[in-house]
Coordinates of C-alpha atoms in Angstrom, one line a residue:
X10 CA 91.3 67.3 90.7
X11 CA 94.2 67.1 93.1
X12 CA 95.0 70.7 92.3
X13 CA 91.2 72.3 93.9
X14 CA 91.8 69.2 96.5
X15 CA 88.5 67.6 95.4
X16 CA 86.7 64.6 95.4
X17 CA 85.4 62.9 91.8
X18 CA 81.2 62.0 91.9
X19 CA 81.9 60.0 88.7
X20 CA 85.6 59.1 87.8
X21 CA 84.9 57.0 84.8
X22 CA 83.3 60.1 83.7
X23 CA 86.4 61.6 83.5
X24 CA 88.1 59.0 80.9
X25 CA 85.6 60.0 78.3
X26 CA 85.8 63.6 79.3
X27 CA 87.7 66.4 77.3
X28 CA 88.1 69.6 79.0
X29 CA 88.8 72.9 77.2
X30 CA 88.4 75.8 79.9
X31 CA 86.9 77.2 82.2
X32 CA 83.4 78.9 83.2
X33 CA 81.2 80.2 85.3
X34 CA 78.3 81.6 84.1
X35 CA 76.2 78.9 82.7
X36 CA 74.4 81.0 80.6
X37 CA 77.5 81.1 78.2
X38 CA 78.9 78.5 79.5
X39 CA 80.2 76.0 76.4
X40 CA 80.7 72.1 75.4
X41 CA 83.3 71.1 76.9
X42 CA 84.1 73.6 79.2
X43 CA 84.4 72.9 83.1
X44 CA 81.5 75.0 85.2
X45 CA 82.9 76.1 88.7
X46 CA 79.8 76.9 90.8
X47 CA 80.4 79.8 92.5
X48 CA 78.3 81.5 95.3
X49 CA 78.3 85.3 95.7
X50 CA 76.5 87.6 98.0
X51 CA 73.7 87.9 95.7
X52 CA 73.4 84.9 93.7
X53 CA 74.4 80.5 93.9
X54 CA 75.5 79.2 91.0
X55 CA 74.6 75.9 92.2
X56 CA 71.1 76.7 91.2
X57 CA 72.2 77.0 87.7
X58 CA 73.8 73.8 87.3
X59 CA 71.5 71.6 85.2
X60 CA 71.3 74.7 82.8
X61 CA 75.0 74.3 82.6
X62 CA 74.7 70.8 82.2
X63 CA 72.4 71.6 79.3
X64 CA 74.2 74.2 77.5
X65 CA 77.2 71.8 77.0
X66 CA 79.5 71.2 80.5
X67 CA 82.2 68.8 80.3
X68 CA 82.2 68.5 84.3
X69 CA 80.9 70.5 87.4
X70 CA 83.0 71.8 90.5
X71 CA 80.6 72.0 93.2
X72 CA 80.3 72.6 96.7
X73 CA 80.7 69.0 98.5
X74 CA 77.5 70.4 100.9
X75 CA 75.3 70.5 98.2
X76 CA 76.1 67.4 96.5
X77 CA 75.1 65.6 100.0
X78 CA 72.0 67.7 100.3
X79 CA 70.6 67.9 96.2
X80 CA 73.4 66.5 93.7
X81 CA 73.3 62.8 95.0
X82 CA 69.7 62.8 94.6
X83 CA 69.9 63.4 90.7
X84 CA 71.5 61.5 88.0
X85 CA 74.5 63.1 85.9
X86 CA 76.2 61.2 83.5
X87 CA 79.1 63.2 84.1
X88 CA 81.6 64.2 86.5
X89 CA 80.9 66.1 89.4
X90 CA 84.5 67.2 91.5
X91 CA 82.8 68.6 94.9
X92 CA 85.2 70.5 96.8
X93 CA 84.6 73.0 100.3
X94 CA 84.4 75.9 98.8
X95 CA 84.3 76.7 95.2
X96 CA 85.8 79.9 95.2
X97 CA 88.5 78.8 96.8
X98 CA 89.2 75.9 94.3
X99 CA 88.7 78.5 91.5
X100 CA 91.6 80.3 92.9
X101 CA 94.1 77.1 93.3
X102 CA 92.9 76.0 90.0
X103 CA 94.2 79.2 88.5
X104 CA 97.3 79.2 90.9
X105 CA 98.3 75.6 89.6
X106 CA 97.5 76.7 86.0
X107 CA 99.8 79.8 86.3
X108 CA 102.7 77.1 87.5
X109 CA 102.9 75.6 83.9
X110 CA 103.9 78.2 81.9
X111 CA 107.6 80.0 82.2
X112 CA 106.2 83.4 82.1
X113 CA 107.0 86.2 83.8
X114 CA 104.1 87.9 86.1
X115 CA 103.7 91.4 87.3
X116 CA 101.1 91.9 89.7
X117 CA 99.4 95.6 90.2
X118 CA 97.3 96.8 93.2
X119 CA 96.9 100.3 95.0
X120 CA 94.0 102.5 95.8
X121 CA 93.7 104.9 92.2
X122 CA 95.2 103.7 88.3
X123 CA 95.1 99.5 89.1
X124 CA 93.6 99.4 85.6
X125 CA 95.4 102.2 83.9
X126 CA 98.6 101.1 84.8
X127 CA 98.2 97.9 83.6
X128 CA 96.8 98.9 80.2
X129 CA 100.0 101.5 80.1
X130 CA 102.4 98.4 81.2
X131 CA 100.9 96.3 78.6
X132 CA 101.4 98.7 76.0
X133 CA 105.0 99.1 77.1
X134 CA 106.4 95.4 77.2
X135 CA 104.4 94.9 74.2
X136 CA 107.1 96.6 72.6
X137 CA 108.8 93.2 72.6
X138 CA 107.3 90.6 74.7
X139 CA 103.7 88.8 74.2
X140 CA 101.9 89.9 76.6
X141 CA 98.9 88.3 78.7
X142 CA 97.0 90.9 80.8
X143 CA 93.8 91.1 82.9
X144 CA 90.3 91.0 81.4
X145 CA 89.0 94.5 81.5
X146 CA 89.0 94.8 85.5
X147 CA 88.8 91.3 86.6
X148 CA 91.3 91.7 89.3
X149 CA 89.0 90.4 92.2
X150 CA 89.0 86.4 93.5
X151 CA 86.7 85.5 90.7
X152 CA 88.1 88.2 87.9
X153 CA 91.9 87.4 88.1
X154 CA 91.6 83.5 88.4
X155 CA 89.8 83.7 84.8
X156 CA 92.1 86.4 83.7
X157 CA 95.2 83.9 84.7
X158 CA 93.6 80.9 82.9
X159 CA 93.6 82.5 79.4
X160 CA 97.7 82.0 79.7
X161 CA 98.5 80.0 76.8
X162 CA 102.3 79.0 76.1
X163 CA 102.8 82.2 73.1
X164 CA 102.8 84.5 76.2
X165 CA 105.9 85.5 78.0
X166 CA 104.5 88.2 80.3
X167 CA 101.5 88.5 82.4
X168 CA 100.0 91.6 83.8
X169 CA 97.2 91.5 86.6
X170 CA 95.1 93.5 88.7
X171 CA 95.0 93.0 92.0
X172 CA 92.0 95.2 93.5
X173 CA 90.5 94.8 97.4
X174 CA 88.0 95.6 99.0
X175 CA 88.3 93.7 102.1
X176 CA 91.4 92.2 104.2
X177 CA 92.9 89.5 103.2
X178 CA 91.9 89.8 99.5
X179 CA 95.2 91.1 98.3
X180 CA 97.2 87.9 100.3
X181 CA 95.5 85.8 98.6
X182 CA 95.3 86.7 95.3
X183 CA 99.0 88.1 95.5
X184 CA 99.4 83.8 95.9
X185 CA 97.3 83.0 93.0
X186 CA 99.3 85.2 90.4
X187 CA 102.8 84.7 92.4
X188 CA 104.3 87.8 90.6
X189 CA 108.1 88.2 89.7
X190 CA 107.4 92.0 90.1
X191 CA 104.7 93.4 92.7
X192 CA 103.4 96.5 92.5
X193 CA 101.5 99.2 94.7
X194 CA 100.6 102.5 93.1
X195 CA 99.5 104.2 95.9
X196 CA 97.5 104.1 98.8
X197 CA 94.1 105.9 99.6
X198 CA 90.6 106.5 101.5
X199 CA 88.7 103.5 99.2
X200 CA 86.2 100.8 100.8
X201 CA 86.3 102.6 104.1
X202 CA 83.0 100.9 104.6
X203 CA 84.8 97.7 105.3
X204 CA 88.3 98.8 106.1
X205 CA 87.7 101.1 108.4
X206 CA 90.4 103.9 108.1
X207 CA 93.4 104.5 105.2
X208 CA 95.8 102.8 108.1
X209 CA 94.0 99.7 107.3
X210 CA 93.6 100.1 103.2
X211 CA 97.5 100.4 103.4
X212 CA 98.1 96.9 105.8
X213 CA 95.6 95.7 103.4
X214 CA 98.1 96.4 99.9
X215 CA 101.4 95.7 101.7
X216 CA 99.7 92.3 101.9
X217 CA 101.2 91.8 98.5
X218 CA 104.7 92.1 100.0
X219 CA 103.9 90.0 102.5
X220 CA 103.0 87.2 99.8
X221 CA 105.4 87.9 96.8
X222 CA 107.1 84.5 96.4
X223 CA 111.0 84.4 97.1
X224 CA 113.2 86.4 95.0
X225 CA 110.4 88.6 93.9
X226 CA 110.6 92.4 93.5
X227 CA 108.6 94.9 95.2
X228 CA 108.1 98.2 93.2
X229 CA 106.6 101.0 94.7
X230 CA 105.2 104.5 94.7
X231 CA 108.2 106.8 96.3
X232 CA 106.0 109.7 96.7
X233 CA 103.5 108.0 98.9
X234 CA 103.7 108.3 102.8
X235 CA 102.5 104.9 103.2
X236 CA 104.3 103.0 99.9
X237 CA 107.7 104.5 101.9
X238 CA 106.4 102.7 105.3
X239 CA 106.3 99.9 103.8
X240 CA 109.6 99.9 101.9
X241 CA 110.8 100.3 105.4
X242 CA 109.3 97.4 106.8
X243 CA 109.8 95.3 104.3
X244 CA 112.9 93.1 104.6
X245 CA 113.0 91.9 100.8
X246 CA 114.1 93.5 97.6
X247 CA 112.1 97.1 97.0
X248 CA 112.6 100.0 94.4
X249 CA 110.7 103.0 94.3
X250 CA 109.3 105.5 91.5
X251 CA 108.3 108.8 91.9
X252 CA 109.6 112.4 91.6
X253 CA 111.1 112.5 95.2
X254 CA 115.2 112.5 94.9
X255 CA 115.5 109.3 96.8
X256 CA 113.3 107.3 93.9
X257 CA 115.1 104.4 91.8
X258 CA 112.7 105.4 88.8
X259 CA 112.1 109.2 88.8
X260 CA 110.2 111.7 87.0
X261 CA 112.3 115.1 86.0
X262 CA 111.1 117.7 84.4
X263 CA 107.4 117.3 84.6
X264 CA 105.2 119.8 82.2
X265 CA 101.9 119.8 81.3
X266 CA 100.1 121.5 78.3
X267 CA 97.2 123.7 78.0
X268 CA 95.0 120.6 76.8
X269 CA 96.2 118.9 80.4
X270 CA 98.5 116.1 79.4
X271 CA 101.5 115.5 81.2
X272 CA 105.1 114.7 80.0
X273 CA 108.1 114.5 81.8
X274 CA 111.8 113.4 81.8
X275 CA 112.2 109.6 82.8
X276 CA 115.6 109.2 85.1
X277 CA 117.6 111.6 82.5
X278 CA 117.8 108.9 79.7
X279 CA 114.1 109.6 77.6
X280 CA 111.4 112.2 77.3
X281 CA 107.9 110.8 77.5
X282 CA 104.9 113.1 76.1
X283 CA 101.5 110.7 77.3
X284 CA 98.9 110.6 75.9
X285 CA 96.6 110.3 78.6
X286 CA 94.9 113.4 80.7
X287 CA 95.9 114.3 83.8
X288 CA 99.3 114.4 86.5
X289 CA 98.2 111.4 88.3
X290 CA 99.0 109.7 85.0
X291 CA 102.4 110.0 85.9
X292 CA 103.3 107.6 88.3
X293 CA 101.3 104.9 86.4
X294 CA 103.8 106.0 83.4
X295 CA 106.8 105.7 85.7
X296 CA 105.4 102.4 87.2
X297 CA 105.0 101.1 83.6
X298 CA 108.3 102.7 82.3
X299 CA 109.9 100.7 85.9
X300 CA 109.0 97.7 84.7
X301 CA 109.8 97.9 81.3
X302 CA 113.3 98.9 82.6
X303 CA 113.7 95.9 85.2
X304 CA 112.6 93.5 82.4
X305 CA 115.0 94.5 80.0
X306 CA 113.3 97.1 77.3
X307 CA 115.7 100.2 76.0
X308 CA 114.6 103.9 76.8
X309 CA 113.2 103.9 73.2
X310 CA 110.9 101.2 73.8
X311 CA 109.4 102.0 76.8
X312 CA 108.7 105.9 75.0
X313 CA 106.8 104.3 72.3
X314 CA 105.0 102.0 74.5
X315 CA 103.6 105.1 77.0
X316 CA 103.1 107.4 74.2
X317 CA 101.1 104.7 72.2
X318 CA 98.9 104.4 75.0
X319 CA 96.1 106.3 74.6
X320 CA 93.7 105.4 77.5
X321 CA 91.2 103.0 78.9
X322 CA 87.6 103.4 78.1
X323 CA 85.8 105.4 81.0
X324 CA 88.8 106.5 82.8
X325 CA 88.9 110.3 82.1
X326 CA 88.6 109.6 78.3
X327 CA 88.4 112.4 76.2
X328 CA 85.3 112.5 73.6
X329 CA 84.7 115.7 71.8
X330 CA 81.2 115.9 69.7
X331 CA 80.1 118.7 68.4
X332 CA 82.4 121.2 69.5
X333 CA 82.2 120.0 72.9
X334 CA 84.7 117.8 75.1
X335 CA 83.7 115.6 77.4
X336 CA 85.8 113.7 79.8
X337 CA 83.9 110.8 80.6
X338 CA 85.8 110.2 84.0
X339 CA 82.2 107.8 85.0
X340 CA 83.9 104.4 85.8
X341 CA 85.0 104.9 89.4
X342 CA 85.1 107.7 91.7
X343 CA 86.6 108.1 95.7
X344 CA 88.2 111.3 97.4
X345 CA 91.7 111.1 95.5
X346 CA 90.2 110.9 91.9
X347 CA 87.8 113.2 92.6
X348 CA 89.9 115.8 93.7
X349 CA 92.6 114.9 90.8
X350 CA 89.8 115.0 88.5
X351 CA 88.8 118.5 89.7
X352 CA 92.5 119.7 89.4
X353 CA 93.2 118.4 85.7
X354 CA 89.8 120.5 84.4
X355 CA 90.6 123.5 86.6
X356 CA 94.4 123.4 84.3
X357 CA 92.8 122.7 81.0
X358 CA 92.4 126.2 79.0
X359 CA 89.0 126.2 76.5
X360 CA 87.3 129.3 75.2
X361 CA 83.8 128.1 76.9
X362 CA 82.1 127.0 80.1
X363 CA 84.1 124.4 82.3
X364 CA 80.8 122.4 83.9
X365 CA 81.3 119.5 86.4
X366 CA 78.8 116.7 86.8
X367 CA 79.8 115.4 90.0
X368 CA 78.0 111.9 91.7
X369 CA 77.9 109.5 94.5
X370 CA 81.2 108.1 96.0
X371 CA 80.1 104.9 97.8
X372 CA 81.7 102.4 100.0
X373 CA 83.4 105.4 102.3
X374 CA 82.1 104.4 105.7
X375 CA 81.2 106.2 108.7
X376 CA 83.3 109.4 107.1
X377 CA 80.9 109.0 104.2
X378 CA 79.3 112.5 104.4
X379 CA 82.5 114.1 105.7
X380 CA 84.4 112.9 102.3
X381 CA 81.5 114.8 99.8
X382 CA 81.6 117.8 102.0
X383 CA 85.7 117.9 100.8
X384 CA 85.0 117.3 97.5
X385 CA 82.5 120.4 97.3
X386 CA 85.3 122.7 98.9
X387 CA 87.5 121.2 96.2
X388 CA 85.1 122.1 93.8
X389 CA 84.2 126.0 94.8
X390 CA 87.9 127.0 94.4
X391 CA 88.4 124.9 91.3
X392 CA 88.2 126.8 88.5
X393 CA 84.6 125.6 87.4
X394 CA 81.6 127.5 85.7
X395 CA 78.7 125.2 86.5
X396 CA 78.5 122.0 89.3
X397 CA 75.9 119.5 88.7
X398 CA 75.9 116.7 91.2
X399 CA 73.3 113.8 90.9
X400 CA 72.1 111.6 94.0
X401 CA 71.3 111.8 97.6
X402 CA 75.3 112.1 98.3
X403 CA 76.1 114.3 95.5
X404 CA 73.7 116.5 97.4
X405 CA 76.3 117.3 99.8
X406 CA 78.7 118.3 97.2
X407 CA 76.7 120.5 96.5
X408 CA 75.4 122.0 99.6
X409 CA 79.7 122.3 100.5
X410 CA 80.2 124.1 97.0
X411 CA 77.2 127.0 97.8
X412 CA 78.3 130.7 98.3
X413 CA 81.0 129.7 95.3
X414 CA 81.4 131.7 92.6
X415 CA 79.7 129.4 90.6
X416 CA 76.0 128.0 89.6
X417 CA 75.3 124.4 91.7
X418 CA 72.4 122.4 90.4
X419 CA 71.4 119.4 92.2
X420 CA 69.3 116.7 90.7
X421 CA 68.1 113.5 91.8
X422 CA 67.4 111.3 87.9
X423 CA 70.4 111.3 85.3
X424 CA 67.6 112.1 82.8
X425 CA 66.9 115.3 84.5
X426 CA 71.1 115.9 84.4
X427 CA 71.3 115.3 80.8
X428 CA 68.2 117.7 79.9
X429 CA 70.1 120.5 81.9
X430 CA 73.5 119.9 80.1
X431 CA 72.2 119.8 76.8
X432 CA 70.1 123.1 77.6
X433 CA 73.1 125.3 79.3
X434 CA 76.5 123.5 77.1
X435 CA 77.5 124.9 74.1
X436 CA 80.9 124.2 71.3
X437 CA 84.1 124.7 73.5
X438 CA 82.8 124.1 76.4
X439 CA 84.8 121.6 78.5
X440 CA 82.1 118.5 80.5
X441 CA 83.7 116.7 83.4
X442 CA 81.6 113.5 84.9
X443 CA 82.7 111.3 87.7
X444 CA 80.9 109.4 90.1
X445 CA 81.3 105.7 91.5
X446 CA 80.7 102.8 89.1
X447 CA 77.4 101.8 90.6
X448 CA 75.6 105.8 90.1
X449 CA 76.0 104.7 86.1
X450 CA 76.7 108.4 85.3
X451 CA 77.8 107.0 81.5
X452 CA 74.2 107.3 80.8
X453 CA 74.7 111.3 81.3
X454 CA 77.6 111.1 79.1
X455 CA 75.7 108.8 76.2
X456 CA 72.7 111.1 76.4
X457 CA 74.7 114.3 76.0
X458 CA 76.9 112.8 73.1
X459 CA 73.7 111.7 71.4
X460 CA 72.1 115.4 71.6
X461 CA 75.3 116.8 70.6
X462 CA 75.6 114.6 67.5
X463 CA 72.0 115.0 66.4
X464 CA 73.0 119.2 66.8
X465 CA 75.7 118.1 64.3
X466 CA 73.5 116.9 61.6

């Protein structure tokens, strides 16, 4: 109670009260779990409270508003903590919770690989530590609280996320996680909608310098304009990666193969072959091959633990069915991953078609338009076949990418999409599809897969 700053409804409640964890969804929510009512932009969660009751809640943390306006007027025979904001109290909860356990914490943000490079770090200090690390891509102010609170006193590392899309976000949960080592991948044009210009993304990330607790390290991409601005300004401890000479961590020798994945030399002491698509992938492999360093793992290690790691589902994951290969690149799309996306199929060599199905980016802002207008440039000098975008804004992918040397189809329904593809692709023919989280373009990729299996049987 003291640690969300709250006030106890029932305190005797509380003597007969056990309380296992967390929740807040009261649909799932179990017996004797604590149910944080949260509010969100489209939901309250303080509607859902006697269902949470119901289903087995241990106790309530509540907005103090609406226990003077509803919760007073209804019996409970349980406790009901009501604080000012919920959200809030979620987030302290978690920040007193990650204060119990001796555990090193190594916090991730930039604008492109958050959730790769944390899945790659993982699999590197895995290699001799037990690691604790964010829940898929719970690395938001209600994601990386409930990521924190499954801590448990095995672990001895902790990875998070530690995404944005708004100022201030990255401060504060920077001060929930309080990480021993703070990284920022990279800056980028993302949530322009409500940041306003890249100038502003980048204030927004170094927020994480500005709230690393004392002694802390700052680790940072050496090859990024605006990572090197802040290494500048910043007046604690910082070390870079990159491939530039002036990098503490640095990447030497970097190849990649006809199939498109990358390896490279890791500060003359290892050779690491990934196993993962794509140059981008190497600064999250020097970012996790950093940390593995600073916390103590032997060149050996780290290679194992980055060549182990074979991918996180969605995030230009190879499937191949049929003959075909698919990169199913459909989790998140903005101007950098697009255009890296477009760059790794124009290097891969295949004996077939290479066909694009390009979508929506979203949350760009006033430069919205401008943005998909690049990205179809990008695309008519990429070495591409076919272009298939989907949705109002793919539209002007497409209308950029006309006059190419290549067929553009433009279609409105992903049902539509998938009918094409299965109609024009064929065995070796390489499928790229990308598109922001919220166009769903893993429906194109299920549908095609499906077709493709049945042509198996």
């Amino acid at each position: 109670m003291r640690a969300v700053k709250g006030t106890a409804t029932n305190s005797k409640a509380i003597e007969r009260q056990t309380v296992k964890s967390i929740s807040i969804d009261s649909r799932t929510v179990r017996e004797g779990e604590v149910f944080f009512a949260l509010r969100g932009e489209r939901f309250d969660a303080h509607d859902f409270i006697p269902e949470a009751i119901s289903n087995g809640a241990s106790m309530v943390v509540a907005k103090r508003e609406w226990w003077d306006q509803k919760g007073s007027t209804s019996i409970y025979d349980l406790c009901v903590i009501t604080v000012e904001d919920t959200l809030k109290a979620l987030g302290d909860f978690a920040k007193y919770y990650r204060s119990l356990f001796d555990l090193k914490v190594v916090g991730i943000t930039g604008a492109n690989g958050k959730t790769t490079a944390k899945d790659m770090t993982a699999s590197v200090l895995s290699e001799k530590f037990r690691v604790k690390k964010s829940i898929g891509n719970y690395n938001n102010l209600f994601g990386l609280p409930l990521s924190i609170l499954q801590i448990n006193g095995s672990d001895q590392v902790g990875i998070f996320e530690m995404g944005m899309s708004r100022p201030g976000e990255v401060a504060r949960l920077t001060q929930i996680g309080h990480p021993d080592i703070g990284v920022i991948l990279n800056v980028g044009p993302v949530h322009l909608e409500f940041m306003q210009s890249v100038e502003k993304v980048a204030e927004a990330k170094f927020e994480m310098l500005q709230n690393l607790p004392e002694g802390a390290l700052a680790l940072l991409n050496g090859d990024d304009p605006y990572c090197l601005d802040m290494v500048a300004r910043w007046k604690g401890k910082a070390m870079t990666f990159g491939s530039a000479a002036s990098c503490d961590f640095r990447a030497l020798e970097v190849h990649s193969n006809s199939s498109g994945y990358p390896s490279f030399t890791f500060n003359n002491l290892v050779e690491l072959k990934l196993s993962v698509l794509g140059n981008h992938n190497i600064h999250n492999a020097l970012a996790a091959s950093a940390v593995g360093t600073l916390l103590g793992l032997t060149p050996q290690e780290i290679k194992r633990g980055v060549e182990r790691f074979a991918g996180t589902p969605m995030r230009m994951q190879k499937v191949s069915v049929g003959g075909l290969t698919i990169l199913n690149d459909s989790y998140n799309a903005n101007p950098t991953s697009m255009k890296n996306a477009l760059e790794l199929l124009s290097q891969m060599k295949n004996k077939g078609k290479k066909v694009a199905v390009l979508g929506d980016m979203l949350e760009l802002g006033e430069e919205t338009r401008v943005y998909h207008q690049e990205i179809g440039y990008l695309a008519a000098k990429a070495d591409l076949d076919i272009l298939v975008t989907v949705g109002e804004l793919g539209g002007e992918i497409a209308a950029s990418a006309a006059g190419a040397e290549l067929r553009v189809e433009s279609f409105s329904r992903k049902e539509e999409v998938v009918d094409f593809l299965c109609a024009e692709l064929s065995p070796g023919d390489i499928l790229l599809v990308k598109a922001s989280r919220a166009i769903g373009l893993e429906e194109v990729v299920q549908g095609v897969e499906s077709q493709f299996e049945k042509k198996r049987d």
